[in-house]
C-alpha positions as protocol buffer text, in pm:
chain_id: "A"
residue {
  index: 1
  type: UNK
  ca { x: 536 y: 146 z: -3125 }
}
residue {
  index: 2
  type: UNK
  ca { x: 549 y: -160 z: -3365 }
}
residue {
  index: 3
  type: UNK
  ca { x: 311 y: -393 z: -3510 }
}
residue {
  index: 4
  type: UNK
  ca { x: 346 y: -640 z: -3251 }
}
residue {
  index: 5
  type: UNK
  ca { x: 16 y: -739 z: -3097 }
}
residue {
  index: 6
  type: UNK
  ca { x: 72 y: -763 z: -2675 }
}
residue {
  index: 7
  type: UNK
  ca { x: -248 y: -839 z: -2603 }
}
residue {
  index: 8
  type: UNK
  ca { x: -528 y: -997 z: -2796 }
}
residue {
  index: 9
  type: UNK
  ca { x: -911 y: -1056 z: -2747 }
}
residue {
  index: 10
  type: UNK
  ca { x: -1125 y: -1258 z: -2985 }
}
residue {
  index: 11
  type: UNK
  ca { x: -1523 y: -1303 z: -2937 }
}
residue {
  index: 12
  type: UNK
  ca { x: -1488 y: -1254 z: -2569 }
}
residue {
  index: 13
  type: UNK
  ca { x: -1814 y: -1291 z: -2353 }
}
residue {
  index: 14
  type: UNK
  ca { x: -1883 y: -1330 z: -1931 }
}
residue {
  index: 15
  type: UNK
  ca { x: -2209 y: -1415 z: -1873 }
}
residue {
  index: 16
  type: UNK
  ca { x: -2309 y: -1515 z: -1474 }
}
residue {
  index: 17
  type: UNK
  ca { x: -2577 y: -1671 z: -1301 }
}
residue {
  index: 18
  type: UNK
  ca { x: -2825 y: -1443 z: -1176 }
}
residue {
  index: 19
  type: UNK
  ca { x: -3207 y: -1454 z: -944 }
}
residue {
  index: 20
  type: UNK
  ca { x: -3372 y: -1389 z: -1287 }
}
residue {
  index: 21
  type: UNK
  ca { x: -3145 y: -1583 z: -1480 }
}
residue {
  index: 22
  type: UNK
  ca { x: -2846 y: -1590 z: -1678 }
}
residue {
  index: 23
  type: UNK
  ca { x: -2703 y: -1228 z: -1763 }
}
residue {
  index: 24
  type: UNK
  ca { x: -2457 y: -1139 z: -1994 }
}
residue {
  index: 25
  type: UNK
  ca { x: -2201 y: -889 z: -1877 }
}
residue {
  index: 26
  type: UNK
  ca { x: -2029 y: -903 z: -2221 }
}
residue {
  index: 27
  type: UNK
  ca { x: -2031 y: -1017 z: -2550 }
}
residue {
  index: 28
  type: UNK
  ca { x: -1833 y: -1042 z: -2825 }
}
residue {
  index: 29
  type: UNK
  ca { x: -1543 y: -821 z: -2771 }
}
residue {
  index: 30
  type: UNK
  ca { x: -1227 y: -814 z: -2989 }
}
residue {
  index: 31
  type: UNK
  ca { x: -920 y: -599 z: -2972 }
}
residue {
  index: 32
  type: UNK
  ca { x: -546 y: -598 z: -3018 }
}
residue {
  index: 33
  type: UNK
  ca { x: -334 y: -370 z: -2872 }
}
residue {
  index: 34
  type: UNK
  ca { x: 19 y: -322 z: -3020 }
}
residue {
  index: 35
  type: UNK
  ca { x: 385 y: -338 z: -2822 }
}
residue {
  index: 36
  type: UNK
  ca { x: 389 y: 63 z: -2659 }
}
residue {
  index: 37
  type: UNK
  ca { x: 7 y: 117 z: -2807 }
}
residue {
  index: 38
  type: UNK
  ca { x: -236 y: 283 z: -2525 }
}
residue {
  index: 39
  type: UNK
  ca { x: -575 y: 200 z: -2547 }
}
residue {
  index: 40
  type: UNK
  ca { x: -855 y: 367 z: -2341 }
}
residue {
  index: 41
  type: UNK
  ca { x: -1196 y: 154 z: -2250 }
}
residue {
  index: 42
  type: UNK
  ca { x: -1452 y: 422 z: -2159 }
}
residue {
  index: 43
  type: UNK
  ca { x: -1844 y: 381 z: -2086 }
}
residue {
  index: 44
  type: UNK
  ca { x: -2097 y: 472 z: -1876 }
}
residue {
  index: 45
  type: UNK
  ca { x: -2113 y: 303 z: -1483 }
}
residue {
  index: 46
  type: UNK
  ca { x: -2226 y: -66 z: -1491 }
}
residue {
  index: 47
  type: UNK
  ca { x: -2121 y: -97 z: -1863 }
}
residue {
  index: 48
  type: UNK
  ca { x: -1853 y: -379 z: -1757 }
}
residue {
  index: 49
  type: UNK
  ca { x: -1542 y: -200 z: -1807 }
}
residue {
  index: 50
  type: UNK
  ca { x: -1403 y: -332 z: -1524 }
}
residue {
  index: 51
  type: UNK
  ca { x: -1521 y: -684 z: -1578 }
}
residue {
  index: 52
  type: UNK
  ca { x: -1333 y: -682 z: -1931 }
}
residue {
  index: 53
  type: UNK
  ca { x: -1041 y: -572 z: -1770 }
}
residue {
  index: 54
  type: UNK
  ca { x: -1033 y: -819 z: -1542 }
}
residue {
  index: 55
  type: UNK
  ca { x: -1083 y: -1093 z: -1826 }
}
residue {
  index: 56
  type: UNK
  ca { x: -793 y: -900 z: -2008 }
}
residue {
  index: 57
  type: UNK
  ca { x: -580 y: -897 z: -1756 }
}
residue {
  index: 58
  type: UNK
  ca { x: -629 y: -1300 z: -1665 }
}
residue {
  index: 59
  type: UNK
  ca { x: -809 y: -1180 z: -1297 }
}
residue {
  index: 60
  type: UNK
  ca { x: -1129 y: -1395 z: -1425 }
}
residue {
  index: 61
  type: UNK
  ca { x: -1182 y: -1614 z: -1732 }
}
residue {
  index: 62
  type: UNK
  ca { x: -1444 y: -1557 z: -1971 }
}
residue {
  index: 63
  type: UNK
  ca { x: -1732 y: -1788 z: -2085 }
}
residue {
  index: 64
  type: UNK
  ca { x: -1623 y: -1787 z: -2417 }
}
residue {
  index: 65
  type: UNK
  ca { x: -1379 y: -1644 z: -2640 }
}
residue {
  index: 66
  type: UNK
  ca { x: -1006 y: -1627 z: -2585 }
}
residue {
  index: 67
  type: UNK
  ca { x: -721 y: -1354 z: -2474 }
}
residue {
  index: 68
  type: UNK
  ca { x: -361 y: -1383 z: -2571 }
}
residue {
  index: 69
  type: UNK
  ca { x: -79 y: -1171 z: -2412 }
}
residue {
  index: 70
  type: UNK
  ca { x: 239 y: -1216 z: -2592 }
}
residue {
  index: 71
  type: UNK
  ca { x: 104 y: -1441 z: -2835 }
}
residue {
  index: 72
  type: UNK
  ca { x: 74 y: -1692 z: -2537 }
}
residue {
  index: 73
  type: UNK
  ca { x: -335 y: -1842 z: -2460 }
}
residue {
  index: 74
  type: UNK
  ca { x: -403 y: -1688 z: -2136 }
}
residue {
  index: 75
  type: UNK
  ca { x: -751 y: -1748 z: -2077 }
}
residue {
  index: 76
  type: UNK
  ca { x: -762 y: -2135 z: -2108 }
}
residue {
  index: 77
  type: UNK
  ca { x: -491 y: -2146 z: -1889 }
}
residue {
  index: 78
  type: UNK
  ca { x: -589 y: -2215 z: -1458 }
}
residue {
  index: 79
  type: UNK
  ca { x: -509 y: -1962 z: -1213 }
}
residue {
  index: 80
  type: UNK
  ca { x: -163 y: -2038 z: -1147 }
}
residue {
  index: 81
  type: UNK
  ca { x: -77 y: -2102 z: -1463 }
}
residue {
  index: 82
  type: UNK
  ca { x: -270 y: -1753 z: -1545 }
}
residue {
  index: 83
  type: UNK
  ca { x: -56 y: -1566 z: -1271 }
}
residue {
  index: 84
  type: UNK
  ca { x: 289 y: -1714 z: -1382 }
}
residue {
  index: 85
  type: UNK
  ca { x: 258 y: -1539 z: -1715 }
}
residue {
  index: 86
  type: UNK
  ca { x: 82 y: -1226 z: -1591 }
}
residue {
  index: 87
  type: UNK
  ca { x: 413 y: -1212 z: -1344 }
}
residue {
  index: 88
  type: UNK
  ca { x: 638 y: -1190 z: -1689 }
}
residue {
  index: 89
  type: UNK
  ca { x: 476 y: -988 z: -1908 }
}
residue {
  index: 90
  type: UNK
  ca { x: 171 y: -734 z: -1695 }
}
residue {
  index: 91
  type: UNK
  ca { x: 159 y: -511 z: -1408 }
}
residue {
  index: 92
  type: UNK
  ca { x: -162 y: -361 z: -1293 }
}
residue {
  index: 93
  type: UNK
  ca { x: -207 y: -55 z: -1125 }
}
residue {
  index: 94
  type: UNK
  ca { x: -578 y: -23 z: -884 }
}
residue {
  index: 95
  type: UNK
  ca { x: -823 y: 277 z: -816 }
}
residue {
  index: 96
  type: UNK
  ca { x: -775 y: 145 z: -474 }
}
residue {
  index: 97
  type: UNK
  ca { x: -397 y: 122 z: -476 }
}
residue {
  index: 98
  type: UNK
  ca { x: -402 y: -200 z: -306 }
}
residue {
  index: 99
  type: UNK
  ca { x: -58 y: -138 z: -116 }
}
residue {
  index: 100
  type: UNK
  ca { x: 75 y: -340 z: 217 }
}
residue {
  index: 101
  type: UNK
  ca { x: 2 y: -104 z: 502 }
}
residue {
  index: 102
  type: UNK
  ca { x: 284 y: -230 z: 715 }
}
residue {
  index: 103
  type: UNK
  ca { x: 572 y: -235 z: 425 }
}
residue {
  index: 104
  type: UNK
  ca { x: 765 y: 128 z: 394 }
}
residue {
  index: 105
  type: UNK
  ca { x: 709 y: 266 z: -14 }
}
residue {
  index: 106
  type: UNK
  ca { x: 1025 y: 80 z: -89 }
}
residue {
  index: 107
  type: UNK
  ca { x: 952 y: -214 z: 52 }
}
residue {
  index: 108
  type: UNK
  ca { x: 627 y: -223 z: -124 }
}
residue {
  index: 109
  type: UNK
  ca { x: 829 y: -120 z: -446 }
}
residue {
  index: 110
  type: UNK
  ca { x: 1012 y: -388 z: -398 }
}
residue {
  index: 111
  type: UNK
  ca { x: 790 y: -670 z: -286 }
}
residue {
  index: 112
  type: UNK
  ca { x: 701 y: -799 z: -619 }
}
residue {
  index: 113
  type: UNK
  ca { x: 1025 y: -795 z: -726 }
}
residue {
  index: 114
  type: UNK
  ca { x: 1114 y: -1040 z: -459 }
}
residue {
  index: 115
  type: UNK
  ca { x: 838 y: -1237 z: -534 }
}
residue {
  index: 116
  type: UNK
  ca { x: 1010 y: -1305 z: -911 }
}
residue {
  index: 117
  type: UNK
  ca { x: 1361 y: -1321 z: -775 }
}
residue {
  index: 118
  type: UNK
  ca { x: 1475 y: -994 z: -925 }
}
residue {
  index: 119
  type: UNK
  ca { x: 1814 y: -916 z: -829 }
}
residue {
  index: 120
  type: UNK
  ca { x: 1886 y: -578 z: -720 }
}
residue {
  index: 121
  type: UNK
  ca { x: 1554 y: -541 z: -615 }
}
residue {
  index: 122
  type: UNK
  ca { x: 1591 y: -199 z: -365 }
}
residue {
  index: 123
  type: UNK
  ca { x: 1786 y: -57 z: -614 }
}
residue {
  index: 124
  type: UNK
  ca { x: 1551 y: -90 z: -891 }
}
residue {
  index: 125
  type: UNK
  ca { x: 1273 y: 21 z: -617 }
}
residue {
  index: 126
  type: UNK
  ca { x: 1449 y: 340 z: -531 }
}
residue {
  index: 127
  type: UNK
  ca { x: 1524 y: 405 z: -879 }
}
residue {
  index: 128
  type: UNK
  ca { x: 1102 y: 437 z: -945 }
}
residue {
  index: 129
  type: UNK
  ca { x: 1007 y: 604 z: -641 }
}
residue {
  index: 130
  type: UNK
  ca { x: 1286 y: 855 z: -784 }
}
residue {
  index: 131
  type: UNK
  ca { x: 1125 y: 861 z: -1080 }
}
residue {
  index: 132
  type: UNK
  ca { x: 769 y: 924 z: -947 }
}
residue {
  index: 133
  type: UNK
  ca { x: 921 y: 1204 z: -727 }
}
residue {
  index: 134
  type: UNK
  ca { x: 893 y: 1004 z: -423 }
}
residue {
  index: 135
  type: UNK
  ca { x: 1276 y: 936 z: -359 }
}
residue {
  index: 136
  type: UNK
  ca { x: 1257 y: 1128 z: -16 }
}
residue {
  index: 137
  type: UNK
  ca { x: 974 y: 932 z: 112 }
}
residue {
  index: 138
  type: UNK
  ca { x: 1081 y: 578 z: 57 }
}
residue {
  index: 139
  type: UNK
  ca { x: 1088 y: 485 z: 419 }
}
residue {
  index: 140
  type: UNK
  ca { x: 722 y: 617 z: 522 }
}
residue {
  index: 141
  type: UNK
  ca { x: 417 y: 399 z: 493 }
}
residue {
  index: 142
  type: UNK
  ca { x: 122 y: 430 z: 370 }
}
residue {
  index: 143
  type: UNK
  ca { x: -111 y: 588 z: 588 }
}
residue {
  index: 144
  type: UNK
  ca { x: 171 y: 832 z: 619 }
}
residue {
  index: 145
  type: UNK
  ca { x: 120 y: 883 z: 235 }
}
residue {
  index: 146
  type: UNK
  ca { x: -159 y: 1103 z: 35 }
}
residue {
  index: 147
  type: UNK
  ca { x: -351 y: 963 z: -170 }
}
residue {
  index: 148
  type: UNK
  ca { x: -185 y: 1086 z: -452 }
}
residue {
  index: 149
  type: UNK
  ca { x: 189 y: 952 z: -311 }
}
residue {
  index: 150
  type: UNK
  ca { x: -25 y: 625 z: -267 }
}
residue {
  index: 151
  type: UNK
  ca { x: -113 y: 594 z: -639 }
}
residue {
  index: 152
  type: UNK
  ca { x: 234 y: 672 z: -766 }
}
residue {
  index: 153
  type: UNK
  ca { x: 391 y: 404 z: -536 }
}
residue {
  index: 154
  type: UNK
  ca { x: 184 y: 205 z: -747 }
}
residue {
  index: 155
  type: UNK
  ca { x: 288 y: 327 z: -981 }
}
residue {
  index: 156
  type: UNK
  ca { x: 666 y: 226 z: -934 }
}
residue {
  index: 157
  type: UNK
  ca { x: 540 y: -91 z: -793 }
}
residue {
  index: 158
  type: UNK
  ca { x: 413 y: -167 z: -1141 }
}
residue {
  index: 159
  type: UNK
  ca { x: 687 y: -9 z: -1350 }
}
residue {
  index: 160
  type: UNK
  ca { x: 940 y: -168 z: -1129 }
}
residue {
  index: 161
  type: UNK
  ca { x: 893 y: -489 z: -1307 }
}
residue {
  index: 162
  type: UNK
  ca { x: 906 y: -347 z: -1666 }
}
residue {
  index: 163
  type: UNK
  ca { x: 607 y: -520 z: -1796 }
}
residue {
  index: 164
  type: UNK
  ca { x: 560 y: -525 z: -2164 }
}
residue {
  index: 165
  type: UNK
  ca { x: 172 y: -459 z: -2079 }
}
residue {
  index: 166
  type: UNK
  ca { x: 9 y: -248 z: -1786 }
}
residue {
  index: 167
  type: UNK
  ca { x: -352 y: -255 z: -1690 }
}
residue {
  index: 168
  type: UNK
  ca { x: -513 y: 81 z: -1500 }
}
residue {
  index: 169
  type: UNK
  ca { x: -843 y: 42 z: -1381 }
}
residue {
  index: 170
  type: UNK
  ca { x: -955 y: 416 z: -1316 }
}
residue {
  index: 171
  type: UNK
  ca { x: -613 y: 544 z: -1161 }
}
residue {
  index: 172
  type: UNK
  ca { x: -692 y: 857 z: -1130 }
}
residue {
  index: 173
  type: UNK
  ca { x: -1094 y: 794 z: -1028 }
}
residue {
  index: 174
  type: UNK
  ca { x: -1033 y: 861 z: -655 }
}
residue {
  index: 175
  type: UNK
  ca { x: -760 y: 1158 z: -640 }
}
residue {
  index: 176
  type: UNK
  ca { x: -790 y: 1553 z: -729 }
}
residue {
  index: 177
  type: UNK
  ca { x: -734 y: 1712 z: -1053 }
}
residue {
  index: 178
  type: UNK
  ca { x: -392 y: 1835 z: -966 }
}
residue {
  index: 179
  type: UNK
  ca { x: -274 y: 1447 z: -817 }
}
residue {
  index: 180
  type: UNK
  ca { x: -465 y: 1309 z: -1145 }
}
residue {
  index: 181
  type: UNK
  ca { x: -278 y: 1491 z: -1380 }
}
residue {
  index: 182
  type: UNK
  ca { x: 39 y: 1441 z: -1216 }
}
residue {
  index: 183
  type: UNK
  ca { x: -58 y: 1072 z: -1201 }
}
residue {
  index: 184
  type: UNK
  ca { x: -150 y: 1060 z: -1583 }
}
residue {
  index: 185
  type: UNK
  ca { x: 154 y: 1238 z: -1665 }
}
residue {
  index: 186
  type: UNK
  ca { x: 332 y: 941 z: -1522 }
}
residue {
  index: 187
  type: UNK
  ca { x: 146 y: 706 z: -1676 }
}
residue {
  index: 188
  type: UNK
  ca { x: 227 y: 866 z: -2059 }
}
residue {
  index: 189
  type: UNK
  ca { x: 560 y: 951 z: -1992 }
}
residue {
  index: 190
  type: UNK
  ca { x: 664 y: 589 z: -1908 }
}
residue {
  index: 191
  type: UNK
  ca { x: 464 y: 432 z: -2140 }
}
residue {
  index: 192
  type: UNK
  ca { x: 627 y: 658 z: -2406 }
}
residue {
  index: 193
  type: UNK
  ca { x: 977 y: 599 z: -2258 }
}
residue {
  index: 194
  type: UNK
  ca { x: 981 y: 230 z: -2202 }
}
residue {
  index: 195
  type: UNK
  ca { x: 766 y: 109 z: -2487 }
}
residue {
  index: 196
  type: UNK
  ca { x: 528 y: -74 z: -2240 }
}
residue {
  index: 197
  type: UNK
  ca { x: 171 y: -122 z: -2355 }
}
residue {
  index: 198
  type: UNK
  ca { x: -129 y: 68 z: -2155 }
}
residue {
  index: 199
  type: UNK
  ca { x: -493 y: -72 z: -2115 }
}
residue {
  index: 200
  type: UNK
  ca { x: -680 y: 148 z: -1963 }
}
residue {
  index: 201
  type: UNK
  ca { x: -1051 y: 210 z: -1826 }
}
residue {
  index: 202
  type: UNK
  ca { x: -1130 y: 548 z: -1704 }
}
residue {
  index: 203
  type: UNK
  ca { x: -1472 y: 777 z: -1688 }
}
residue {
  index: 204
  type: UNK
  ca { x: -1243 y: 1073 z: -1770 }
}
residue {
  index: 205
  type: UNK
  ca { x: -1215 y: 1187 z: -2079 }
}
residue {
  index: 206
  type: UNK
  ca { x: -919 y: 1396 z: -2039 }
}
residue {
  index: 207
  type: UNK
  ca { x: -730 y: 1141 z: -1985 }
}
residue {
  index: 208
  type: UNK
  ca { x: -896 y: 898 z: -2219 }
}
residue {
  index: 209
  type: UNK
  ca { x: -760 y: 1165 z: -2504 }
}
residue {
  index: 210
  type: UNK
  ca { x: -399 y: 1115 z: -2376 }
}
residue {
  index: 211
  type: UNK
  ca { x: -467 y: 770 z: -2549 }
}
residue {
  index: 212
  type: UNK
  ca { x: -364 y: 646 z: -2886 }
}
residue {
  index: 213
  type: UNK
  ca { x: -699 y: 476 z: -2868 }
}
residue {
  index: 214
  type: UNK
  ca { x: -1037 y: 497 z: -2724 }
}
residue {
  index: 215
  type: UNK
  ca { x: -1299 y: 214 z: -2750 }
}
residue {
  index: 216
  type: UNK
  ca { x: -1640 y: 249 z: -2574 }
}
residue {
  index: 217
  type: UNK
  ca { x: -1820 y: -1 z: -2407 }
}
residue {
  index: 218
  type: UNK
  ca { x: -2221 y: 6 z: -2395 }
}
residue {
  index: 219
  type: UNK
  ca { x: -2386 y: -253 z: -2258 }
}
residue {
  index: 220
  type: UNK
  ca { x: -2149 y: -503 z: -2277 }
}
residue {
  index: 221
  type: UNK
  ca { x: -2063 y: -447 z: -2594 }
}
residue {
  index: 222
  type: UNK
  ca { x: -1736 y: -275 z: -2750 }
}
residue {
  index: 223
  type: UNK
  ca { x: -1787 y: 4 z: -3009 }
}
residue {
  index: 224
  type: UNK
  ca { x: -1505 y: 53 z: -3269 }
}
């Protein structure tokens, strides 16, 4: 790790429009999170951890405040503008996996790094699905696929492009315990390996441990 901020949050707040008025989903949230740091947001249900990392992650802007991914403003910026610099520098991996259900593994591996005009991009593809075990399964689809196989394709999907920051919003929420700790073994290992930063939100605190960090969010707000 170094002492490189990657991602930065200052007085953050998302407040929406609501039957009995305005309601405040967050407020005032700050963090940093260092170049190969791993940071886990944990907090009861409804507690807006996946609002914040939406906001983190430039999916939504806030109402107020600001986040900065490598040292660049990313949530004054507009949407396309927002998704250009997520594209260079974050990946993010879904509880829902959020794969193409008519592209192969590889070719979902790989479709992102079309997308950038990557060269090389089956090769890289293959490389991750190798690394996530899943080098003899790289022409089957999805639905072909456990649920566990699904998550680490996303795995390599988001690894594939080498981000210097990677967002997980509960990515092991929806699989076993033996598929979760597989998955979270992945996560660690490549996050130790290639330096890339991990945001996290889970409701399990086994894997929240695996973390350098752990912040907890309570009704919007984040404890220290």
């Amino acid at each position: 790790m170094t002492n490189t901020p990657v991602l930065v949050a200052r007085q953050l707040s998302k407040t929406v429009s609501a039957p009995e008025g305005e309601l405040t989903l967050l407020q005032d949230i700050a963090l940093s999170v260092n170049a190969g740091d791993s940071l886990a947001i944990t907090g009861p249900s409804g507690s807006g951890k996946s609002t914040l990392l939406g906001l983190l992650a430039g999916l939504d802007i806030p109402s107020s405040g600001e986040v900065r991914v490598a040292g660049e403003a990313f949530s004054s910026l507009g949407e396309d503008a927002r998704a250009a610099l997520r594209g260079r520098h974050c990946s993010f991996v879904f509880q829902a996996f959020h794969l193409v259900g008519d592209l192969s593994a590889v070719e979902n591996v790989m479709l992102p790094l079309e997308i950038a005009g990557t060269g090389g991009a089956r090769e890289r593809a293959r490389h991750w699905l190798e690394r996530v075990g899943l080098g003899n399964r790289e022409r089957h689809f999805p639905a072909q696929l456990s649920g566990g196989e699904q998550q680490r394709v996303a795995l390599a999907r988001a690894f594939a492009m080498q981000p210097a920051l990677l967002f997980a919003d509960e990515p092991t929420g929806s699989l076993d315990r033996a598929n979760g700790d597989h998955v979270a073994r992945l996560l660690f290992d490549l996050n130790r390996d290639h330096g890339t930063a991990l945001v996290l939100v889970t409701h399990d605190p086994a894997l929240a441990a695996h973390c350098a960090h752990q912040r907890e969010l309570v009704e919007g707000r984040l404890g220290d």
